[in-house]
Amino acid sequence: MVETSDFLVVGGGIAGASAAWALAPLGTVRLLEREDQPGYHTTGRSAALFTETYGNRVIRRLTSAGRAFFEDPPDGFCASPLLSPRGTLLIARSDQRAAVARALAETPTGAPPPERLDSAEACARNPALDPAYVAQALFEPGAEDIDVDALHQGFLRGLRARGGALVPRAEVGALSRRAGLWQAETRAGAFAAPILVNAAGAWADEIAALAGLAPVGLVPKRRTAFLFDPPPALDPGPWPATIDIEEQFYFKPDAGRILGSPADETPSPPCDAQPEELDIAIGVDRIQQATRLSVPRIARAWAGLRSFVADKTPVVGFDPGTEGFFWLAGQGGYGIQTAPALARTTAALIEHATLPADLEAAGLTPATLAPERLR
């Protein structure tokens, strides 16, 4: 027996959950998730920040377009705020001054520009920094921590309230287009809909292959993170998230500990990513060079996959090679902060073939995101 709906969304991470939530007012939605619980891979391993100085021009505009949602989510969406104050400090050595200028030039129109700090001012913001290492910095006071679980669960809860359903343990094994419907054979049964949204994260090109479609060149890249304890005399709680201006490493407070990363981007097949000892060692070394911190022991380490296409811009739109196959992929490491805007974009492109008005006003077009730009 085949269960038919108006939309099938493949992938229950933040991209799929938010898109399914946004599509539910337009028709019945089934959200197909391969794991027992949604968000097991990238979404559940994210140390997300809301920052408008992160990513390329398109990413920054998508992020800015989501600020209103994060600050004032719909009634009943969550029980506590999605954002909490943090601030972001982009630090630069003396040989990285050009990167500081580029970051300032790329601030989105309408977003508050970051504050330019000298070495002493940067070290006052984060007293763990070594003033001999930091020549200057940019401080973004409006950057905030995102409660990833609250955001993800809000979309899933909202999907159910709008009549949609999450189907766990529904890994797609076959796809075909018959009689105007995409038919998906999964471990949880057979499902069909005229429109299929491919939000499968690192597996998105594999889903396209099952549909007989060309890939968009998605490359999953491993990102490592680890936790360590601060020195007894230092309280990291008030520190901003501190990021190398060229994203060679970062560290931020995390529940009394310090979360660090070498900001690695190691190509990987789609998998349950695991941390490598070398990447942890590189991250520790870079943090120790930039700070007065010592990292004698790692409390915990993990890794996740961030999936990119060649231009590091999300792929959002119908595939030109067939009917009803919609891409929502390639969010890279920006999927949490861009989720509200990309969910609205998905629903608008499917319903009207246009972008939301605020994104068009920001200079984006459907062609900016369309899969055919990569072919």
Coordinates of C-alpha atoms in Angstrom, one line a residue:
M1 CA 0.0 0.0 0.0
V2 CA 1.3 3.5 -0.9
E3 CA 0.6 6.4 1.4
T4 CA 0.0 9.6 -0.8
S5 CA 0.5 13.2 0.3
D6 CA 1.1 16.5 -1.3
F7 CA 4.7 16.8 -0.4
L8 CA 7.5 14.3 0.5
V9 CA 10.5 15.8 2.3
V10 CA 13.5 13.6 2.5
G11 CA 15.7 14.3 5.6
G12 CA 14.6 15.2 9.1
G13 CA 17.5 17.5 10.0
I14 CA 17.0 21.3 10.4
A15 CA 16.6 21.8 6.6
G16 CA 14.0 19.2 6.1
A17 CA 12.1 19.9 9.3
S18 CA 11.9 23.6 8.7
A19 CA 10.9 23.1 5.0
A20 CA 8.2 20.6 6.0
W21 CA 6.9 23.0 8.6
A22 CA 6.7 25.8 6.0
L23 CA 5.0 23.6 3.4
A24 CA 2.4 22.2 5.8
P25 CA -0.1 25.1 5.3
L26 CA 0.0 24.3 1.6
G27 CA -0.9 20.6 1.8
T28 CA -0.2 17.3 3.5
V29 CA 3.5 16.6 4.3
R30 CA 5.4 13.5 5.1
L31 CA 8.9 14.0 6.4
L32 CA 11.0 10.9 5.8
E33 CA 14.0 10.4 8.2
R34 CA 16.5 7.5 7.8
E35 CA 17.5 7.4 11.5
D36 CA 15.5 6.5 14.6
Q37 CA 15.5 10.2 15.6
P38 CA 15.8 13.3 13.3
G39 CA 18.9 15.5 13.6
Y40 CA 21.3 12.6 14.5
H41 CA 24.0 13.7 12.1
T42 CA 24.8 17.4 11.4
T43 CA 22.0 19.2 13.1
G44 CA 22.5 17.4 16.4
R45 CA 26.2 18.1 16.4
S46 CA 26.1 21.8 15.6
A47 CA 27.6 24.5 17.9
A48 CA 25.5 27.1 16.1
L49 CA 25.7 30.9 16.3
F50 CA 23.5 33.5 14.8
T51 CA 26.0 35.8 13.2
E52 CA 25.6 38.1 10.2
T53 CA 29.4 38.3 9.5
Y54 CA 29.7 34.5 8.7
G55 CA 29.7 33.1 5.2
N56 CA 29.5 34.5 1.7
R57 CA 27.2 37.3 0.6
V58 CA 24.2 35.0 0.0
I59 CA 24.6 33.3 3.3
R60 CA 24.8 36.6 5.1
R61 CA 21.6 37.9 3.5
L62 CA 19.7 34.7 4.3
T63 CA 20.9 34.9 7.9
S64 CA 19.8 38.5 8.2
A65 CA 16.4 37.6 6.7
G66 CA 15.9 35.1 9.6
R67 CA 16.6 37.4 12.5
A68 CA 13.0 38.4 13.0
F69 CA 12.0 34.7 13.3
F70 CA 14.7 33.9 15.8
E71 CA 13.9 37.0 17.9
D72 CA 10.1 36.5 17.8
P73 CA 9.1 33.0 16.8
P74 CA 5.4 32.1 16.2
D75 CA 3.2 31.6 19.3
G76 CA 3.7 28.2 20.8
F77 CA 6.8 27.5 18.7
C78 CA 9.1 27.1 21.8
A79 CA 9.0 27.5 25.5
S80 CA 12.2 29.6 25.9
P81 CA 14.1 32.1 23.7
L82 CA 15.8 30.7 20.6
L83 CA 18.7 33.2 21.0
S84 CA 20.9 34.1 23.9
P85 CA 23.5 36.9 24.0
R86 CA 27.0 35.9 23.1
G87 CA 28.8 38.2 20.7
T88 CA 31.4 37.2 18.1
L89 CA 35.1 38.3 18.1
L90 CA 36.9 37.8 14.8
I91 CA 40.6 38.0 15.6
A92 CA 43.4 38.7 13.2
R93 CA 47.2 38.6 13.3
S94 CA 49.2 41.4 11.7
D95 CA 49.4 39.5 8.4
Q96 CA 45.6 39.1 8.2
R97 CA 44.7 42.8 7.9
A98 CA 43.4 42.4 4.4
A99 CA 40.9 39.8 5.7
V100 CA 39.6 42.3 8.2
A101 CA 39.0 44.8 5.4
R102 CA 37.1 42.2 3.3
A103 CA 34.9 41.2 6.2
L104 CA 33.9 44.8 6.8
A105 CA 33.2 45.3 3.1
E106 CA 30.9 42.2 3.0
T107 CA 28.6 43.3 5.9
P108 CA 25.0 43.0 4.5
T109 CA 23.1 46.2 3.9
G110 CA 20.9 46.9 6.9
A111 CA 23.0 44.8 9.3
P112 CA 24.9 46.7 12.0
P113 CA 28.6 46.8 11.0
P114 CA 31.0 45.1 13.4
E115 CA 33.2 47.2 15.7
R116 CA 36.8 47.4 14.8
L117 CA 39.1 46.8 17.8
D118 CA 42.8 47.0 18.4
S119 CA 44.8 44.4 20.3
A120 CA 44.1 45.7 23.8
E121 CA 40.4 46.1 23.1
A122 CA 40.1 42.5 21.7
C123 CA 42.0 41.1 24.8
A124 CA 39.6 43.0 27.1
R125 CA 36.7 41.3 25.4
N126 CA 38.4 37.9 25.8
P127 CA 41.0 37.8 28.5
A128 CA 42.3 34.4 27.4
L129 CA 43.8 35.9 24.2
D130 CA 47.5 36.6 23.8
P131 CA 48.1 40.3 23.0
A132 CA 51.3 39.4 21.1
Y133 CA 49.2 37.2 18.7
V134 CA 46.1 39.5 18.1
A135 CA 46.8 42.6 16.1
Q136 CA 43.2 43.6 15.6
A137 CA 39.7 42.2 15.7
L138 CA 36.1 42.8 14.7
F139 CA 33.4 42.5 17.3
E140 CA 29.8 41.7 16.4
P141 CA 27.8 42.4 19.5
G142 CA 24.6 41.2 17.9
A143 CA 25.8 37.6 17.4
E144 CA 23.9 35.1 19.6
D145 CA 23.9 31.5 20.6
I146 CA 21.2 29.5 19.0
D147 CA 19.3 26.8 21.0
V148 CA 19.5 24.3 18.2
D149 CA 17.4 21.6 19.8
A150 CA 14.6 24.1 20.6
L151 CA 14.6 25.4 17.0
H152 CA 14.6 21.9 15.5
Q153 CA 11.9 20.5 17.9
G154 CA 9.9 23.7 17.3
F155 CA 9.7 22.9 13.6
L156 CA 8.9 19.3 14.2
R157 CA 6.2 20.1 16.8
G158 CA 4.8 22.8 14.4
L159 CA 4.7 20.3 11.6
R160 CA 2.6 17.9 13.6
A161 CA 0.3 20.7 14.7
R162 CA -0.2 21.6 11.0
G163 CA -1.2 18.1 10.1
G164 CA 2.1 16.8 8.9
A165 CA 3.9 13.7 10.1
L166 CA 7.5 12.6 10.7
V167 CA 8.3 9.1 9.6
P168 CA 11.4 7.7 11.3
R169 CA 13.4 4.7 10.1
A170 CA 12.4 5.6 6.5
E171 CA 15.7 5.4 4.6
V172 CA 14.8 5.8 0.9
G173 CA 16.0 2.8 -1.1
A174 CA 14.3 3.6 -4.5
L175 CA 12.7 6.5 -6.2
S176 CA 10.6 6.7 -9.3
R177 CA 8.2 9.1 -11.1
R178 CA 5.0 7.5 -12.1
A179 CA 1.6 9.0 -13.0
G180 CA 2.7 12.5 -11.9
L181 CA 3.9 11.3 -8.5
W182 CA 7.3 10.7 -6.9
Q183 CA 7.2 7.2 -5.3
A184 CA 9.6 6.5 -2.5
E185 CA 10.3 3.0 -1.3
T186 CA 11.6 3.1 2.3
R187 CA 12.1 0.7 5.2
A188 CA 8.9 2.2 6.7
G189 CA 6.8 1.6 3.6
A190 CA 6.0 3.2 0.3
F191 CA 5.1 6.9 0.0
A192 CA 4.1 9.1 -2.9
A193 CA 3.6 12.8 -3.7
P194 CA 3.7 15.1 -6.7
I195 CA 6.6 17.1 -5.2
L196 CA 9.6 15.7 -3.4
V197 CA 12.0 18.0 -1.5
N198 CA 15.5 16.6 -1.3
A199 CA 16.8 17.9 2.1
A200 CA 19.0 14.8 2.8
G201 CA 22.1 16.8 3.8
A202 CA 25.3 14.9 3.0
W203 CA 23.2 12.2 1.2
A204 CA 21.4 14.7 -1.2
D205 CA 23.4 13.7 -4.3
E206 CA 22.7 10.1 -3.5
I207 CA 18.9 10.8 -3.3
A208 CA 19.2 12.5 -6.7
A209 CA 21.0 9.5 -8.1
L210 CA 18.1 7.3 -7.0
A211 CA 15.8 9.6 -8.9
G212 CA 18.0 9.2 -12.0
L213 CA 19.2 12.9 -11.8
A214 CA 22.6 14.5 -12.1
P215 CA 24.4 15.5 -8.9
V216 CA 25.1 19.1 -8.0
G217 CA 28.6 18.2 -6.9
L218 CA 27.9 18.1 -3.2
V219 CA 31.0 17.5 -1.1
P220 CA 30.4 16.6 2.6
K221 CA 33.3 17.9 4.7
R222 CA 34.1 16.8 8.2
R223 CA 34.2 19.4 11.0
T224 CA 35.7 18.5 14.4
A225 CA 34.8 19.9 17.8
F226 CA 36.1 19.2 21.3
L227 CA 35.5 20.3 24.8
F228 CA 38.1 21.1 27.5
D229 CA 38.1 22.7 30.9
P230 CA 39.3 26.3 31.5
P231 CA 42.0 27.1 34.0
P232 CA 40.5 27.4 37.5
A233 CA 41.1 31.2 37.7
L234 CA 39.2 31.9 34.4
D235 CA 35.4 32.0 33.9
P236 CA 34.7 31.6 30.2
G237 CA 31.0 32.3 30.5
P238 CA 31.1 36.0 29.5
W239 CA 33.5 35.5 26.6
P240 CA 32.3 36.0 23.0
A241 CA 32.7 33.3 20.5
T242 CA 36.3 33.9 19.2
I243 CA 37.0 33.0 15.6
D244 CA 40.1 33.4 13.4
I245 CA 39.3 36.0 10.7
E246 CA 40.1 33.4 8.1
E247 CA 38.3 30.6 10.0
Q248 CA 41.4 28.5 10.9
F249 CA 40.0 27.8 14.4
Y250 CA 37.4 29.0 16.9
F251 CA 36.5 28.6 20.5
K252 CA 33.6 29.6 22.7
P253 CA 32.1 29.0 26.1
D254 CA 29.9 25.9 26.5
A255 CA 28.2 25.1 29.8
G256 CA 31.3 25.9 32.0
R257 CA 33.7 24.4 29.5
I258 CA 35.3 25.7 26.3
L259 CA 34.3 24.3 22.9
G260 CA 37.1 24.4 20.4
S261 CA 37.6 23.5 16.7
P262 CA 40.3 23.6 14.1
A263 CA 37.5 24.6 11.6
D264 CA 38.5 21.7 9.5
E265 CA 36.8 20.9 6.2
T266 CA 38.0 17.4 5.2
P267 CA 36.1 15.9 2.3
S268 CA 34.3 12.7 3.4
P269 CA 31.8 10.3 2.0
P270 CA 28.3 10.6 3.6
C271 CA 28.7 8.7 6.9
D272 CA 28.4 8.9 10.7
A273 CA 31.4 11.2 11.0
Q274 CA 34.0 10.6 13.8
P275 CA 36.7 12.9 15.0
E276 CA 40.4 12.3 14.0
E277 CA 43.1 12.6 16.6
L278 CA 45.2 14.8 14.2
D279 CA 42.4 17.3 13.8
I280 CA 41.9 17.6 17.5
A281 CA 45.7 18.2 17.9
I282 CA 45.7 20.9 15.2
G283 CA 42.8 22.6 16.9
V284 CA 44.4 22.5 20.3
D285 CA 47.7 23.9 18.9
R286 CA 46.0 26.8 17.1
I287 CA 44.0 27.8 20.2
Q288 CA 47.1 27.6 22.4
Q289 CA 49.1 29.8 19.9
A290 CA 46.4 32.5 20.0
T291 CA 45.8 32.4 23.7
R292 CA 47.3 31.9 27.1
L293 CA 45.2 28.7 27.6
S294 CA 46.7 25.3 28.1
V295 CA 44.7 22.2 27.1
P296 CA 46.1 19.2 29.0
R297 CA 43.1 17.0 28.5
I298 CA 40.1 16.7 26.1
A299 CA 36.9 16.1 27.9
R300 CA 34.9 15.1 24.8
A301 CA 35.3 15.2 21.0
W302 CA 32.9 14.7 18.1
A303 CA 32.6 15.4 14.4
G304 CA 29.8 16.3 11.9
L305 CA 29.5 16.7 8.2
R306 CA 28.9 20.1 6.6
S307 CA 28.0 19.8 2.9
F308 CA 29.1 22.3 0.3
V309 CA 28.8 22.8 -3.5
A310 CA 31.5 24.6 -5.4
D311 CA 30.4 28.2 -4.7
K312 CA 29.4 27.5 -1.0
T313 CA 25.9 28.8 -1.7
P314 CA 22.8 26.6 -0.9
V315 CA 21.1 24.8 -3.7
V316 CA 17.4 25.6 -3.6
G317 CA 14.9 25.0 -6.4
F318 CA 13.4 22.6 -8.8
D319 CA 15.7 20.3 -10.8
P320 CA 15.5 21.3 -14.5
G321 CA 15.8 17.6 -15.6
T322 CA 12.4 16.4 -14.3
E323 CA 9.1 17.5 -12.7
G324 CA 8.5 17.9 -9.0
F325 CA 12.0 17.2 -7.7
F326 CA 13.1 20.1 -5.4
W327 CA 16.6 20.6 -4.1
L328 CA 17.2 22.0 -0.6
A329 CA 20.9 21.2 -0.1
G330 CA 24.4 22.5 0.3
Q331 CA 23.8 24.7 3.4
G332 CA 27.4 24.0 4.5
G333 CA 27.9 25.1 8.1
Y334 CA 25.2 27.7 7.9
G335 CA 22.1 25.5 7.9
I336 CA 20.9 26.4 11.4
Q337 CA 21.1 30.1 11.1
T338 CA 19.7 30.2 7.6
A339 CA 16.9 27.7 8.3
P340 CA 14.0 30.2 8.8
A341 CA 14.8 32.1 5.6
L342 CA 15.4 28.9 3.5
A343 CA 12.2 27.4 4.8
R344 CA 10.2 30.4 3.6
T345 CA 12.2 30.4 0.3
T346 CA 11.3 26.7 -0.3
A347 CA 7.6 27.3 0.2
A348 CA 7.6 30.5 -1.9
L349 CA 9.5 28.9 -4.8
I350 CA 7.2 25.9 -4.8
E351 CA 4.0 27.9 -4.5
H352 CA 4.8 31.0 -6.5
A353 CA 8.2 30.4 -8.2
T354 CA 9.4 33.6 -6.6
L355 CA 11.5 34.5 -3.6
P356 CA 10.1 36.1 -0.4
A357 CA 9.9 39.9 -1.0
D358 CA 12.6 40.7 1.6
L359 CA 15.1 38.4 0.0
E360 CA 14.4 39.9 -3.5
A361 CA 14.8 43.4 -1.9
A362 CA 18.2 42.2 -0.6
G363 CA 19.3 41.4 -4.2
L364 CA 18.8 37.7 -4.3
T365 CA 17.0 36.0 -7.2
P366 CA 15.8 32.4 -7.8
A367 CA 18.8 31.9 -10.1
T368 CA 21.2 32.7 -7.2
L369 CA 20.1 29.5 -5.6
A370 CA 18.9 27.3 -8.5
P371 CA 20.6 23.9 -9.1
E372 CA 21.1 24.7 -12.9
R373 CA 23.8 27.3 -11.9
L374 CA 26.1 24.3 -11.1
R375 CA 25.5 22.3 -14.3

